[in-house]
Tab-separated table of C-alpha atoms in Angstrom:
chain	number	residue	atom	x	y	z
A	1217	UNK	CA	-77.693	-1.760	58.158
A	1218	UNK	CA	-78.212	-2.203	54.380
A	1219	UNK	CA	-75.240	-4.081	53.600
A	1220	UNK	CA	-74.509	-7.370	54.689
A	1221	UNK	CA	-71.371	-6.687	57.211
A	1222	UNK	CA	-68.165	-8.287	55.895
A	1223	UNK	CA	-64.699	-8.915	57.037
A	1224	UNK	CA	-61.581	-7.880	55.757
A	1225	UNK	CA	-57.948	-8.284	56.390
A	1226	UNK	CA	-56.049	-5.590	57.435
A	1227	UNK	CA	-51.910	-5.717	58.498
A	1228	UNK	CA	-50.849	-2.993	60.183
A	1229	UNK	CA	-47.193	-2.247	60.695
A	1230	UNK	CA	-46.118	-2.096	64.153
A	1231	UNK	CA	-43.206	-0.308	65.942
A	1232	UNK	CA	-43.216	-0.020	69.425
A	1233	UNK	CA	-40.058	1.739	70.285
A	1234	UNK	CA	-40.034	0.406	73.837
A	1235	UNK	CA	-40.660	-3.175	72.632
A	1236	UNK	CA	-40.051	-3.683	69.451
A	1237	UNK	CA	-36.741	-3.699	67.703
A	1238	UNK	CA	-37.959	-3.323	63.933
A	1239	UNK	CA	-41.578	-2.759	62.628
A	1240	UNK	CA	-43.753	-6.005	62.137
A	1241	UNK	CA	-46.330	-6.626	60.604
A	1242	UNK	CA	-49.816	-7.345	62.661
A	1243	UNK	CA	-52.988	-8.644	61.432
A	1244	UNK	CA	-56.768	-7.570	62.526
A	1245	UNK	CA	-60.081	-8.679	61.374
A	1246	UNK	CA	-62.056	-5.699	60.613
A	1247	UNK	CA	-66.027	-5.619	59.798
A	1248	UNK	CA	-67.146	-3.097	56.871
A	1249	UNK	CA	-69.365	-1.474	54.782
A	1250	UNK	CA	-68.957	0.023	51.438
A	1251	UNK	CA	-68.999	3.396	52.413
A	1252	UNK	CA	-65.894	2.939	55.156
A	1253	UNK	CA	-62.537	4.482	54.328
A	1254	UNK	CA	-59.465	2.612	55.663
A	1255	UNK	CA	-59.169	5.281	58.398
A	1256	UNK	CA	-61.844	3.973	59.765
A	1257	UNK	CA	-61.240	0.899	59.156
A	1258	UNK	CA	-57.834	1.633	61.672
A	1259	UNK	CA	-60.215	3.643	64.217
A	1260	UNK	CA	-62.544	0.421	64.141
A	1261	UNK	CA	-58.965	-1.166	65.367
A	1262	UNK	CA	-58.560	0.768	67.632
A	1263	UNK	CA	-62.298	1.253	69.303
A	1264	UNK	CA	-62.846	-1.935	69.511
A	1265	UNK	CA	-59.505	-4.651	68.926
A	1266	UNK	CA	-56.737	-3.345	69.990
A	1267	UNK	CA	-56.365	0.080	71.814
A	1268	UNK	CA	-52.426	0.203	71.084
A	1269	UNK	CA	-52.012	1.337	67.734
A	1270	UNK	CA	-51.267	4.088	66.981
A	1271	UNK	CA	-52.197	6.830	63.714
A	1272	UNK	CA	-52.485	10.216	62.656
A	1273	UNK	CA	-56.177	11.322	61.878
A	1274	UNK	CA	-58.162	14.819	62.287
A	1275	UNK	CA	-60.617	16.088	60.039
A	1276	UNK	CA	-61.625	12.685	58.097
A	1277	UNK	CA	-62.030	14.813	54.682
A	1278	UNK	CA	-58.721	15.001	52.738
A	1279	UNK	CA	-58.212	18.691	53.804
A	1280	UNK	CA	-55.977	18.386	57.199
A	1281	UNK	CA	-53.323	15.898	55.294
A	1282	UNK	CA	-52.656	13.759	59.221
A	1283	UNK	CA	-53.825	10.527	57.776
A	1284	UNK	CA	-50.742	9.801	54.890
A	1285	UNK	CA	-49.346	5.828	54.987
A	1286	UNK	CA	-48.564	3.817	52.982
A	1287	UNK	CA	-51.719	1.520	51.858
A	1288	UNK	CA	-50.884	-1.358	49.940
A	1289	UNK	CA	-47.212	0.078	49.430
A	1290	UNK	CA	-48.803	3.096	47.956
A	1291	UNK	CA	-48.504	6.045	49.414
A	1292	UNK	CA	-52.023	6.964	49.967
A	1293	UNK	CA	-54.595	9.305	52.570
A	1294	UNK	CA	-56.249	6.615	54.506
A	1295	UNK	CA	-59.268	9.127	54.701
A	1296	UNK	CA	-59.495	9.218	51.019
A	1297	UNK	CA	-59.098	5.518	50.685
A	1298	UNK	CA	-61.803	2.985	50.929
A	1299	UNK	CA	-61.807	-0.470	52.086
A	1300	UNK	CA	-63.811	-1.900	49.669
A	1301	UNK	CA	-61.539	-2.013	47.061
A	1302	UNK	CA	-59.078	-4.322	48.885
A	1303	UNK	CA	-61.805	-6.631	49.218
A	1304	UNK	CA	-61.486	-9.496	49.529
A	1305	UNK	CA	-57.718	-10.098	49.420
A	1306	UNK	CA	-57.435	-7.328	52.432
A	1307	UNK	CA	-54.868	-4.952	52.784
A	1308	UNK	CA	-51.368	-4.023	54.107
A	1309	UNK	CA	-50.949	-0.595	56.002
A	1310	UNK	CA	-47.433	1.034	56.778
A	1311	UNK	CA	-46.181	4.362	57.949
A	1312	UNK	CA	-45.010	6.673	54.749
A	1313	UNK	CA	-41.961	5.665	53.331
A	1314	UNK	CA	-38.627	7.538	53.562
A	1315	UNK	CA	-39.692	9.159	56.778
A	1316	UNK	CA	-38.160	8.172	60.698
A	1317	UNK	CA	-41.353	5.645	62.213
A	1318	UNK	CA	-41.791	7.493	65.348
A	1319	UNK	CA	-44.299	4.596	66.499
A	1320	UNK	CA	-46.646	2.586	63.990
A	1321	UNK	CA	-47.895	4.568	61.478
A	1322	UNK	CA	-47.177	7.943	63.028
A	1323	UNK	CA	-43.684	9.041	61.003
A	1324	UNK	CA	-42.061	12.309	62.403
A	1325	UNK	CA	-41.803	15.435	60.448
A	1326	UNK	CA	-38.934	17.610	61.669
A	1327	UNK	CA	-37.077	17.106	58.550
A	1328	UNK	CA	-40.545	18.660	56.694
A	1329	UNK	CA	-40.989	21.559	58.868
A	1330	UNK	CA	-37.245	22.548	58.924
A	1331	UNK	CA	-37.456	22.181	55.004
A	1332	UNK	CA	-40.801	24.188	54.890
A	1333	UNK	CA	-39.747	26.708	57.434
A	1334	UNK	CA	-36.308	27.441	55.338
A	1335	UNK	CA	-37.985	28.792	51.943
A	1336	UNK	CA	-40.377	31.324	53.747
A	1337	UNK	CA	-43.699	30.574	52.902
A	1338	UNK	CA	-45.103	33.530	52.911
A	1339	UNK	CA	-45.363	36.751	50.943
A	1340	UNK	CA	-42.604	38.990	51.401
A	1341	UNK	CA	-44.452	41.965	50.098
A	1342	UNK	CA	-42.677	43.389	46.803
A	1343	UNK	CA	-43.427	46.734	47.845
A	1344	UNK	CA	-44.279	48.149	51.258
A	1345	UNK	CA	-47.852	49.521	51.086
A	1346	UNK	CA	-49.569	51.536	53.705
A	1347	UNK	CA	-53.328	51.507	55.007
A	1348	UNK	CA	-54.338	54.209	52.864
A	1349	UNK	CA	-52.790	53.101	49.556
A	1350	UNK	CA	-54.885	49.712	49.961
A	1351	UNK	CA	-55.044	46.456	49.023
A	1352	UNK	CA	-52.367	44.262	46.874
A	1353	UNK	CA	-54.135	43.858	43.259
A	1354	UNK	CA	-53.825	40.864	41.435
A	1355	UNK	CA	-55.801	39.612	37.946
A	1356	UNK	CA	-57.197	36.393	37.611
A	1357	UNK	CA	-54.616	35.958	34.903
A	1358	UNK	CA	-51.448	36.186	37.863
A	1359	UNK	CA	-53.393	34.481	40.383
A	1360	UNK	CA	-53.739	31.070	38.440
A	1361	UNK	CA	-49.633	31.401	37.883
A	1362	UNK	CA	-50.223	29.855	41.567
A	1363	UNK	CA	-53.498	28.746	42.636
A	1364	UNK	CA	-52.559	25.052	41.834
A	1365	UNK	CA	-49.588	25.191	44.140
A	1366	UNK	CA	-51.043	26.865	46.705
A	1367	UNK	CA	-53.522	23.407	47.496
A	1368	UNK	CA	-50.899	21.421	49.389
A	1369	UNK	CA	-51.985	20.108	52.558
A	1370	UNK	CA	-48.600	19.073	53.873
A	1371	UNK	CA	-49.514	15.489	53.878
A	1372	UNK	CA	-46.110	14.429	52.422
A	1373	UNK	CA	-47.309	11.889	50.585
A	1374	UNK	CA	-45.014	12.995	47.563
A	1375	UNK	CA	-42.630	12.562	50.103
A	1376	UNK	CA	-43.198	8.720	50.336
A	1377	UNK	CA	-42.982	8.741	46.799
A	1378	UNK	CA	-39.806	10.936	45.083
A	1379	UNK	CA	-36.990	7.925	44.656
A	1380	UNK	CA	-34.409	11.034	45.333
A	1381	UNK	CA	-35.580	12.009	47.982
A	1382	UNK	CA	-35.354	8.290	49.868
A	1383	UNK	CA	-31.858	8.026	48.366
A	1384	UNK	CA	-30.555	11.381	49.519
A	1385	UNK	CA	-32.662	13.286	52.135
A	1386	UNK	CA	-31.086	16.574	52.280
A	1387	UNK	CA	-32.985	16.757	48.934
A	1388	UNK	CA	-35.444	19.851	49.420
A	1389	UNK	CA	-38.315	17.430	48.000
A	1390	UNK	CA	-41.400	17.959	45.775
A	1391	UNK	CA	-44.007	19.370	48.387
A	1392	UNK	CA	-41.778	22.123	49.585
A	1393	UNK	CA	-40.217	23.305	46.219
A	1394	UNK	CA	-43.761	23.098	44.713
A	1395	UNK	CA	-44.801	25.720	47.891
A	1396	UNK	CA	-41.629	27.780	46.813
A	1397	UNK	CA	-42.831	28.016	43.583
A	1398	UNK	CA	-46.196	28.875	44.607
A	1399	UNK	CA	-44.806	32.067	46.616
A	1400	UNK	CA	-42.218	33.024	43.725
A	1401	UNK	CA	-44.915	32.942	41.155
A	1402	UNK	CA	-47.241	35.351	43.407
A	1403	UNK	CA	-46.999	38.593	41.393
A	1404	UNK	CA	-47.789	40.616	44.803
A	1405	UNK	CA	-44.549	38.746	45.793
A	1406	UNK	CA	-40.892	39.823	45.617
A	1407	UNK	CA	-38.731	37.297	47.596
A	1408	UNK	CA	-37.811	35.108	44.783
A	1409	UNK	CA	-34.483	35.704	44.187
A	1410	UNK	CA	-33.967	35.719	48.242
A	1411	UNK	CA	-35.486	31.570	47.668
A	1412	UNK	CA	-33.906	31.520	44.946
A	1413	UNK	CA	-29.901	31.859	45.612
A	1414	UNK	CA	-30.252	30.614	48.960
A	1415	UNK	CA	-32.095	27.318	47.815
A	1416	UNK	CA	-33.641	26.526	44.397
A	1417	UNK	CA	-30.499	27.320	42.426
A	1418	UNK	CA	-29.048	24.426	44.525
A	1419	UNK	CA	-28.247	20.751	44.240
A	1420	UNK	CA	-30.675	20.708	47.335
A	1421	UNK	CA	-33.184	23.015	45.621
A	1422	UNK	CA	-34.506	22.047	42.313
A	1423	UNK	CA	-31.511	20.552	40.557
A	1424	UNK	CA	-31.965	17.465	42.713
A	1425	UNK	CA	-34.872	16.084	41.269
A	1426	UNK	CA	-34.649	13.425	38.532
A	1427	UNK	CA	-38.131	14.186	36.868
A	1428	UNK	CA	-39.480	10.443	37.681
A	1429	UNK	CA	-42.864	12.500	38.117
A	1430	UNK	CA	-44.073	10.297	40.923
A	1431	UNK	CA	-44.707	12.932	43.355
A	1432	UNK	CA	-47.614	14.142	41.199
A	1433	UNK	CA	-49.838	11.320	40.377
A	1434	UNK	CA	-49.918	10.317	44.556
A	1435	UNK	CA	-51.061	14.020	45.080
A	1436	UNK	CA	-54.191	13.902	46.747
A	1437	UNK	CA	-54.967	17.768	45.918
A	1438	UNK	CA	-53.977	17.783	42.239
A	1439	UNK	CA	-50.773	19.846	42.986
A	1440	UNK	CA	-48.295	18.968	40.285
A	1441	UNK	CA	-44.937	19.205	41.917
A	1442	UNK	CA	-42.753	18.026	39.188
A	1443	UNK	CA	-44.105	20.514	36.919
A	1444	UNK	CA	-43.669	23.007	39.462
A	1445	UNK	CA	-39.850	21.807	39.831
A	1446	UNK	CA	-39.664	21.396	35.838
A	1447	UNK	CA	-40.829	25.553	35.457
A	1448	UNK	CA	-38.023	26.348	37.854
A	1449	UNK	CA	-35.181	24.405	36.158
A	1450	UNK	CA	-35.491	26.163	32.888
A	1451	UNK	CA	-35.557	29.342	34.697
A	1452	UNK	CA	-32.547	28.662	36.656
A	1453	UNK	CA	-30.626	27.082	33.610
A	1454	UNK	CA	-31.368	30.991	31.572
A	1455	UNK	CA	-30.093	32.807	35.508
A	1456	UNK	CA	-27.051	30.297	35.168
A	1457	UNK	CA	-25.665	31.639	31.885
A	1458	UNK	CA	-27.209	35.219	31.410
A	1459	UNK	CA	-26.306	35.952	35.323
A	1460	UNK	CA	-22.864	37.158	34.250
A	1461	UNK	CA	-24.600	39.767	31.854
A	1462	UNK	CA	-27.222	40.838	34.475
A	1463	UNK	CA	-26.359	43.739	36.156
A	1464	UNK	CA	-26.220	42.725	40.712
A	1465	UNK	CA	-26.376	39.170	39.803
A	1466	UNK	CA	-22.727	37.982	38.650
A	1467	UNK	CA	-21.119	37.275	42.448
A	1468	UNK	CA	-25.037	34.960	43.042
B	4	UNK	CA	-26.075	26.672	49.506
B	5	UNK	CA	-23.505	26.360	46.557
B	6	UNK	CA	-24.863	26.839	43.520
B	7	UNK	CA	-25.605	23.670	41.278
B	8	UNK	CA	-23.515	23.355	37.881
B	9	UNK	CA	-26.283	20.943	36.792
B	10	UNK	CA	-27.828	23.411	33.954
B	11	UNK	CA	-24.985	22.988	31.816
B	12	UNK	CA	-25.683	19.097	31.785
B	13	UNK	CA	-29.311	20.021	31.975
B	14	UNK	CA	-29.346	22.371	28.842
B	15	UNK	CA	-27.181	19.866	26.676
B	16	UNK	CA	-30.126	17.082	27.899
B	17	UNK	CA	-32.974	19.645	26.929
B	18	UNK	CA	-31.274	20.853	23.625
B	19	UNK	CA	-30.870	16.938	22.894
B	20	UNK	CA	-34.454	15.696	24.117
B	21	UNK	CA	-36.576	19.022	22.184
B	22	UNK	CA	-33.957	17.877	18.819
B	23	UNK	CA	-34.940	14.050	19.253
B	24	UNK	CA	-38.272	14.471	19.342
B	25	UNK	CA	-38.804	16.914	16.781
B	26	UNK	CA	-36.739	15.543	14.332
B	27	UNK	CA	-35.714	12.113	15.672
B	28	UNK	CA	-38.833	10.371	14.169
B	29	UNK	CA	-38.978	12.161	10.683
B	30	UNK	CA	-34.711	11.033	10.678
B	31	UNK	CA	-35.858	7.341	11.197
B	32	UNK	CA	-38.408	7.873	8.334
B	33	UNK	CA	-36.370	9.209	5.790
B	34	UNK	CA	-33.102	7.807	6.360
B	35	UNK	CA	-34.494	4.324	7.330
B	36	UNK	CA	-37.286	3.347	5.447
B	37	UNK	CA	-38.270	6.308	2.919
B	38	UNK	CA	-34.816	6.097	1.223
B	39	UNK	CA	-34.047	2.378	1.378
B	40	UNK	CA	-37.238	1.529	-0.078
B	41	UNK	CA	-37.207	4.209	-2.515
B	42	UNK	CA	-40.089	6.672	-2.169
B	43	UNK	CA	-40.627	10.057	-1.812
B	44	UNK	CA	-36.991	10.172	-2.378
B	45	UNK	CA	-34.802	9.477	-5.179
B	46	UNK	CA	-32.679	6.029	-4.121
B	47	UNK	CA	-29.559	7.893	-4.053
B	48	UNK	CA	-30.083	10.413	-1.659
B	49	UNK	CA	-28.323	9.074	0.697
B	50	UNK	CA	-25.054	8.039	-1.052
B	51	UNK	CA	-21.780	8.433	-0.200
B	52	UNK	CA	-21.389	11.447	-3.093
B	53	UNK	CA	-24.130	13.136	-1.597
B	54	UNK	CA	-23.625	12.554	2.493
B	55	UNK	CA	-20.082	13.881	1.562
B	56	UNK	CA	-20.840	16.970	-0.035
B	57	UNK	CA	-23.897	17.645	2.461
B	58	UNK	CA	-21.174	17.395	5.491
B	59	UNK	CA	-18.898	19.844	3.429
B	60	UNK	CA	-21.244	22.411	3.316
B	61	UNK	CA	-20.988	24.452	6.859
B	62	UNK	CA	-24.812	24.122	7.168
B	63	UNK	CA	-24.469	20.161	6.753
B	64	UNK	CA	-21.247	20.539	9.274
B	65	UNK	CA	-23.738	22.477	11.943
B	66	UNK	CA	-26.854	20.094	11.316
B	67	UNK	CA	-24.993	16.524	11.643
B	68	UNK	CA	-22.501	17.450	14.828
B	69	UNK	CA	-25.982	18.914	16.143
B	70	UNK	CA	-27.844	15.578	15.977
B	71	UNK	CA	-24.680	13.598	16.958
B	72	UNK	CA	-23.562	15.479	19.443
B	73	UNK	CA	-26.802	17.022	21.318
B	74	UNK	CA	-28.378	13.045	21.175
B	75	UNK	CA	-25.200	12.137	23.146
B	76	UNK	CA	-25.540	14.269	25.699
B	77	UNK	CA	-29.370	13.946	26.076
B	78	UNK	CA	-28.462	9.714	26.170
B	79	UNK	CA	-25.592	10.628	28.730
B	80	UNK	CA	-28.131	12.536	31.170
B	81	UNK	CA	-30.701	10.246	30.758
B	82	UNK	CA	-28.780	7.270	31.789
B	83	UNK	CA	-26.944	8.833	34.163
B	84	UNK	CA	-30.146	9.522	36.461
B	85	UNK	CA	-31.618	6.595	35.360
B	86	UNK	CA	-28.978	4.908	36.860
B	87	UNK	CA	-29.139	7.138	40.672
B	88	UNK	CA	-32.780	6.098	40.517
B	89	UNK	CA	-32.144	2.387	40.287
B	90	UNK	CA	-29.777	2.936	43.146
B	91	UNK	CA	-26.291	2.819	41.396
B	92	UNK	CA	-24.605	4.847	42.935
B	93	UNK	CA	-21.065	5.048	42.167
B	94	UNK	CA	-21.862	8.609	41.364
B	95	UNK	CA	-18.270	9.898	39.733
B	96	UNK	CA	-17.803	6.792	37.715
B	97	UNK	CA	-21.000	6.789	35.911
B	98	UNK	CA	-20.810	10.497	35.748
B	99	UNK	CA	-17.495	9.912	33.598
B	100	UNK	CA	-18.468	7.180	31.908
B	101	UNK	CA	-21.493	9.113	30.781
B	102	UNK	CA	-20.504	12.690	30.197
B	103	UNK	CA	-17.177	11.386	29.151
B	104	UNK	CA	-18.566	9.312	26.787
B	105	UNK	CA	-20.521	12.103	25.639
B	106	UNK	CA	-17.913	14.585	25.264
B	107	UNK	CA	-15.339	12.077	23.490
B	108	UNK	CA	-18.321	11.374	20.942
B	109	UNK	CA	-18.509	15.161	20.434
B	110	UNK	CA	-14.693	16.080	20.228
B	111	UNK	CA	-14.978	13.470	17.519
B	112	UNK	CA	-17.760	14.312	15.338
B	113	UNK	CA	-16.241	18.218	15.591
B	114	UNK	CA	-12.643	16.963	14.484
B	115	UNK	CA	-13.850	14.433	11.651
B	116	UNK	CA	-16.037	17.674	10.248
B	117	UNK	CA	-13.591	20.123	10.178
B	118	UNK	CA	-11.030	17.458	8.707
B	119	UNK	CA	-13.200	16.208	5.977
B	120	UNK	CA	-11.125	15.553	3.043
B	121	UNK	CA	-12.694	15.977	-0.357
């Protein structure tokens, strides 16, 4: 080994449903090297100190978005995050705020999925093509309206970070109205006024965020959220007060 | 789910936040420093002769219930989420204490314009 091995501090929060009546904190001695992430700082936890605790991990490479806590309050991919720069004061490691600790660091996602599942992430083709007539065209020009958007990993780290979202959770939240954007701004797409009146025009849809702008910066896939949400507000404002002059949109 | 009335508080904020920062700084400037100290503009610019004949003009009417009014609202928005994010949460109170504020401000800078004595 080239580097000398050193030791840092890592807390880990605890919740043992069965044994525990709130989360504690719990502190393990971990060797490293300059090259570990905290993820493996937790696996060396569990390898080789204590076999309990418990994490989300899969592909170790910031595409698979299992590995989101909160690392020195910061809501962080563990993967993505290395060890040495905690060192030496060491480091504390929760389970993503805002979210239900299922045990440790592993927070449950029901309220994500349900959230996800509701806008219809998918293309709802704008017009039905058959076999023969070919592929759905697009120009490089309508394809980055969306590329951006179309990055998130469902890691819900922006999650862990929107304010509103912690205060009031039947706020849709950044990663899901950034994936509705990314499916209404599809040109090959035509289901955006189906999101649209049944969510985003909302208090629950876009017009509960508060612009703090959080939700971006922690993104670990460059997806800017708030400028997703920020797009959609100034189109909803115009379909507020020109709706009444649009012909099939005045009872919306 | 219901439809949010939040652009009408949203468009007043926008209107208010794209005025201040165009013309918010270049205000300070000229009414604060340029005219006081006497350059660039004459030292009387500003006085009362000339304010009150600017705010009779309809122009002058439209340009100073603009900045008073649409800075109001974009302050009343601003603090008003400000507020939800620092957990205050006595949502209808600060929402009247806010807009209301707003909208008294308004109703007054309209009436005092369209009163203006000579």
């Amino acid at each position: 080994m080239a580097d000398t091995e050193k030791i840092i501090e890592i807390q880990v929060l605890r919740y043992r449903p069965e044994q525990d009546k709130e989360p504690v904190l719990q502190s393990y001695k971990v060797p490293f090297t300059d090259d570990m992430s905290v993820l493996q700082g937790l696996q060396y936890i569990k390898d080789y100190l204590d076999g309990t605790v418990s994490f989300r991990w899969s592909c170790r490479m910031a595409i698979c978005g299992s590995c989101g806590m909160m690392i020195d309050g910061k809501p962080k991919l563990s993967c993505k995050t290395f060890l040495r720069e905690y060192y030496p004061q060491g480091l504390k490691v929760e389970a993503l705020a805002h979210l239900p600790i299922e045990r440790d660091l592993v927070v449950g996602v029901e309220d994500f999925v349900t959230k996800l599942e509701s806008i219809k992430p998918y293309i709802i083709p704008k017009e039905k093509r058959t076999l023969e007539q070919g592929e759905y065209l697009q120009t490089p020009q309508q394809r980055d309206m969306y590329e951006q958007f179309s990055s998130c990993i469902n890691c819900m780290l922006c999650y862990a970070a929107c304010p509103q979202y912690g205060l009031n959770p039947s706020f849709t939240g950044p990663g899901v109205l950034a994936l509705m954007h990314r499916y209404n701004a599809d040109s090959r797409d035509g289901g955006q006024a189906e999101r649209l009146n049944s969510l985003g025009h909302a208090d629950e849809g876009f017009w509960g965020c508060t612009a703090v702008g959080y939700c971006s910066e922690v993104c670990p896939k460059g997806v800017d959220p708030a400028n997703a949400i920020n797009q959609n507000k100034m189109n909803s404002a115009i379909n507020y007060f020109t709706r009444f002059v649009t012909p099939g949109e005045a009872d919306k | 789910m219901k439809r949010s009335n939040e652009p009408i508080f949203w468009s007043l904020f926008g209107a208010g936040g794209m005025l201040a920062a165009l013309i918010g700084p270049a205000l300070v400037f000229i009414t604060g420093i340029a005219v006081p100290l006497g350059f660039i503009f004459a030292a009387d610019t500003m006085s009362y002769s000339h304010m009150l004949a600017f705010s009779h003009h309809w122009l002058g009417k439209i340009v100073v219930l603009a900045v008073i009014a649409l800075f109001m609202w974009h302050a009343a928005h601003r603090i008003h989420i400000l507020l939800h994010d620092f957990g205050v949460h006595a949502v209808t109170t600060v929402r009247v204490l806010c807009y209301g504020g707003a909208f008294v401000g308004t109703v007054i800078a309209a009436y005092t314009l369209l009163t203006l004595k000579p």
